[in-house]
Amino acid sequence: MLIIKNGYYIEINVYLCGLDFSFNNEEGAKYKELGINVPIDFNNRFALSDAVSLSVFAGPSLYFGLLAKDTADGMEYNYYDNESRRFNVYLGGGVWCDIKETIRVKAGYKFGLADVNKLDTETERNNILSVSVGYLF
């Protein structure tokens, strides 16, 4: 965390992100994705009381996909080989609340700026809505 001045700061993180879900259909398809996410957030923190603070954040996020595959009917398909691009750029923001510098409740939304579809027939942008509760140590 780089403090700029009076509650304003820049925070850069690196996350390993994953998705793993199944479709409820006849083929029993399963989708898995793994990637690295690097958000660069510009924050402003407000002390609501001695025990509670609120932060507002906004900024870009860089995503690099490591794995994206679909399995159905015993066949495996790698999305990065044919249909999807590995790299994406997001722009977003949100709020978080720290309670006694131990519990963090966070909500945010990110707009995908890059067309991740390699095919010329379609445009695909991924957007992310996130809500989380974390323990700070």
mmCIF file of C-alpha atoms in Angstrom:
data_model
loop_
_atom_site.group_PDB
_atom_site.id
_atom_site.type_symbol
_atom_site.label_atom_id
_atom_site.label_comp_id
_atom_site.label_asym_id
_atom_site.label_seq_id
_atom_site.Cartn_x
_atom_site.Cartn_y
_atom_site.Cartn_z
ATOM 1 C CA MET A 1 0.000 0.000 0.000
ATOM 2 C CA LEU A 2 1.389 3.370 -1.043
ATOM 3 C CA ILE A 3 -0.013 6.251 1.001
ATOM 4 C CA ILE A 4 -0.451 9.417 -1.055
ATOM 5 C CA LYS A 5 -1.958 11.869 1.451
ATOM 6 C CA ASN A 6 -4.603 12.104 4.208
ATOM 7 C CA GLY A 7 -6.434 8.815 3.688
ATOM 8 C CA TYR A 8 -5.748 8.537 -0.064
ATOM 9 C CA TYR A 9 -3.594 5.657 -1.199
ATOM 10 C CA ILE A 10 -2.826 3.187 -4.001
ATOM 11 C CA GLU A 11 -3.064 -0.551 -3.413
ATOM 12 C CA ILE A 12 -1.696 -3.153 -5.845
ATOM 13 C CA ASN A 13 -2.479 -6.844 -5.289
ATOM 14 C CA VAL A 14 -1.890 -10.125 -7.107
ATOM 15 C CA TYR A 15 -4.582 -12.828 -6.910
ATOM 16 C CA LEU A 16 -4.814 -16.352 -8.259
ATOM 17 C CA CYS A 17 -8.469 -16.671 -9.348
ATOM 18 C CA GLY A 18 -10.445 -19.749 -10.266
ATOM 19 C CA LEU A 19 -13.876 -20.799 -11.509
ATOM 20 C CA ASP A 20 -15.235 -24.311 -11.413
ATOM 21 C CA PHE A 21 -18.872 -25.035 -12.229
ATOM 22 C CA SER A 22 -21.127 -27.571 -13.924
ATOM 23 C CA PHE A 23 -24.018 -27.110 -16.331
ATOM 24 C CA ASN A 24 -27.243 -28.931 -15.587
ATOM 25 C CA ASN A 25 -27.726 -30.475 -19.022
ATOM 26 C CA GLU A 26 -27.646 -33.855 -20.765
ATOM 27 C CA GLU A 27 -23.927 -33.706 -21.569
ATOM 28 C CA GLY A 28 -22.941 -32.982 -17.943
ATOM 29 C CA ALA A 29 -20.622 -30.184 -19.090
ATOM 30 C CA LYS A 30 -18.069 -28.774 -16.648
ATOM 31 C CA TYR A 31 -16.145 -25.518 -17.019
ATOM 32 C CA LYS A 32 -12.883 -24.592 -15.287
ATOM 33 C CA GLU A 33 -10.890 -21.379 -15.481
ATOM 34 C CA LEU A 34 -7.708 -20.301 -13.701
ATOM 35 C CA GLY A 35 -5.967 -16.947 -14.007
ATOM 36 C CA ILE A 36 -3.912 -14.203 -12.388
ATOM 37 C CA ASN A 37 -5.640 -10.921 -11.509
ATOM 38 C CA VAL A 38 -3.708 -7.718 -10.690
ATOM 39 C CA PRO A 39 -5.994 -4.911 -9.436
ATOM 40 C CA ILE A 40 -4.531 -1.412 -9.077
ATOM 41 C CA ASP A 41 -6.927 0.427 -6.760
ATOM 42 C CA PHE A 42 -6.985 4.095 -5.848
ATOM 43 C CA ASN A 43 -8.593 4.315 -2.401
ATOM 44 C CA ASN A 44 -9.923 6.837 0.059
ATOM 45 C CA ARG A 45 -10.538 5.730 3.639
ATOM 46 C CA PHE A 46 -12.951 7.396 6.062
ATOM 47 C CA ALA A 47 -13.039 6.653 9.785
ATOM 48 C CA LEU A 48 -16.689 6.257 10.790
ATOM 49 C CA SER A 49 -15.760 5.516 14.409
ATOM 50 C CA ASP A 50 -12.787 4.139 16.342
ATOM 51 C CA ALA A 51 -13.753 0.604 15.330
ATOM 52 C CA VAL A 52 -15.221 1.057 11.818
ATOM 53 C CA SER A 53 -13.754 2.543 8.649
ATOM 54 C CA LEU A 54 -15.174 2.804 5.142
ATOM 55 C CA SER A 55 -13.098 2.820 1.942
ATOM 56 C CA VAL A 56 -14.107 3.750 -1.587
ATOM 57 C CA PHE A 57 -11.931 2.375 -4.388
ATOM 58 C CA ALA A 58 -11.661 2.608 -8.166
ATOM 59 C CA GLY A 59 -9.121 1.628 -10.786
ATOM 60 C CA PRO A 60 -8.013 -0.799 -13.474
ATOM 61 C CA SER A 61 -7.442 -4.509 -13.116
ATOM 62 C CA LEU A 62 -5.296 -6.694 -15.374
ATOM 63 C CA TYR A 63 -6.206 -10.349 -15.906
ATOM 64 C CA PHE A 64 -4.126 -13.108 -17.524
ATOM 65 C CA GLY A 65 -5.791 -16.471 -18.077
ATOM 66 C CA LEU A 66 -3.755 -19.589 -17.400
ATOM 67 C CA LEU A 67 -6.405 -22.223 -18.100
ATOM 68 C CA ALA A 68 -9.954 -22.261 -19.501
ATOM 69 C CA LYS A 69 -11.422 -25.622 -20.386
ATOM 70 C CA ASP A 70 -14.786 -27.243 -20.904
ATOM 71 C CA THR A 71 -15.468 -30.956 -20.516
ATOM 72 C CA ALA A 72 -18.585 -32.605 -21.987
ATOM 73 C CA ASP A 73 -19.372 -36.135 -23.189
ATOM 74 C CA GLY A 74 -15.833 -37.212 -22.285
ATOM 75 C CA MET A 75 -14.266 -34.588 -24.599
ATOM 76 C CA GLU A 76 -12.070 -31.737 -23.353
ATOM 77 C CA TYR A 77 -11.950 -28.343 -25.065
ATOM 78 C CA ASN A 78 -9.407 -25.548 -24.362
ATOM 79 C CA TYR A 79 -10.985 -22.100 -24.918
ATOM 80 C CA TYR A 80 -7.644 -20.306 -25.176
ATOM 81 C CA ASP A 81 -6.633 -22.398 -28.197
ATOM 82 C CA ASN A 82 -9.494 -21.284 -30.437
ATOM 83 C CA GLU A 83 -12.107 -18.892 -29.044
ATOM 84 C CA SER A 84 -10.892 -16.733 -26.155
ATOM 85 C CA ARG A 85 -8.028 -14.357 -25.479
ATOM 86 C CA ARG A 86 -6.001 -14.838 -22.310
ATOM 87 C CA PHE A 87 -5.607 -11.142 -21.468
ATOM 88 C CA ASN A 88 -8.345 -8.791 -20.251
ATOM 89 C CA VAL A 89 -8.461 -5.295 -18.774
ATOM 90 C CA TYR A 90 -11.184 -4.228 -16.357
ATOM 91 C CA LEU A 91 -12.191 -0.850 -14.947
ATOM 92 C CA GLY A 92 -14.224 -0.822 -11.788
ATOM 93 C CA GLY A 93 -14.833 0.323 -8.282
ATOM 94 C CA GLY A 94 -16.638 -0.349 -5.062
ATOM 95 C CA VAL A 95 -16.624 0.021 -1.297
ATOM 96 C CA TRP A 96 -15.382 -1.912 1.685
ATOM 97 C CA CYS A 97 -15.924 -1.643 5.405
ATOM 98 C CA ASP A 98 -13.307 -2.679 7.983
ATOM 99 C CA ILE A 99 -14.577 -3.589 11.445
ATOM 100 C CA LYS A 100 -12.003 -3.383 14.245
ATOM 101 C CA GLU A 101 -9.282 -3.867 11.599
ATOM 102 C CA THR A 102 -10.184 -7.578 11.682
ATOM 103 C CA ILE A 103 -13.253 -8.146 9.471
ATOM 104 C CA ARG A 104 -13.617 -6.688 5.953
ATOM 105 C CA VAL A 105 -16.890 -6.636 4.008
ATOM 106 C CA LYS A 106 -16.323 -5.677 0.359
ATOM 107 C CA ALA A 107 -18.514 -5.148 -2.722
ATOM 108 C CA GLY A 108 -17.473 -4.067 -6.204
ATOM 109 C CA TYR A 109 -18.182 -4.147 -9.914
ATOM 110 C CA LYS A 110 -15.720 -4.338 -12.829
ATOM 111 C CA PHE A 111 -16.435 -3.637 -16.500
ATOM 112 C CA GLY A 112 -14.487 -5.717 -19.021
ATOM 113 C CA LEU A 113 -12.891 -3.369 -21.562
ATOM 114 C CA ALA A 114 -11.302 -5.911 -23.909
ATOM 115 C CA ASP A 115 -13.105 -8.134 -26.406
ATOM 116 C CA VAL A 116 -12.028 -11.587 -25.194
ATOM 117 C CA ASN A 117 -13.577 -13.419 -28.150
ATOM 118 C CA LYS A 118 -11.132 -14.242 -30.975
ATOM 119 C CA LEU A 119 -13.951 -14.885 -33.440
ATOM 120 C CA ASP A 120 -14.952 -12.029 -35.755
ATOM 121 C CA THR A 121 -18.650 -12.857 -35.549
ATOM 122 C CA GLU A 122 -19.172 -11.934 -31.888
ATOM 123 C CA THR A 123 -18.047 -9.436 -29.272
ATOM 124 C CA GLU A 124 -17.681 -10.722 -25.722
ATOM 125 C CA ARG A 125 -16.830 -8.623 -22.684
ATOM 126 C CA ASN A 126 -16.721 -10.098 -19.197
ATOM 127 C CA ASN A 127 -18.077 -8.046 -16.278
ATOM 128 C CA ILE A 128 -17.587 -9.014 -12.633
ATOM 129 C CA LEU A 129 -19.838 -8.381 -9.639
ATOM 130 C CA SER A 130 -18.150 -9.350 -6.373
ATOM 131 C CA VAL A 131 -19.156 -9.485 -2.720
ATOM 132 C CA SER A 132 -16.822 -10.838 -0.060
ATOM 133 C CA VAL A 133 -16.217 -11.118 3.668
ATOM 134 C CA GLY A 134 -12.651 -11.554 4.880
ATOM 135 C CA TYR A 135 -10.572 -11.895 7.998
ATOM 136 C CA LEU A 136 -7.579 -9.521 8.234
ATOM 137 C CA PHE A 137 -4.454 -10.687 10.014
#
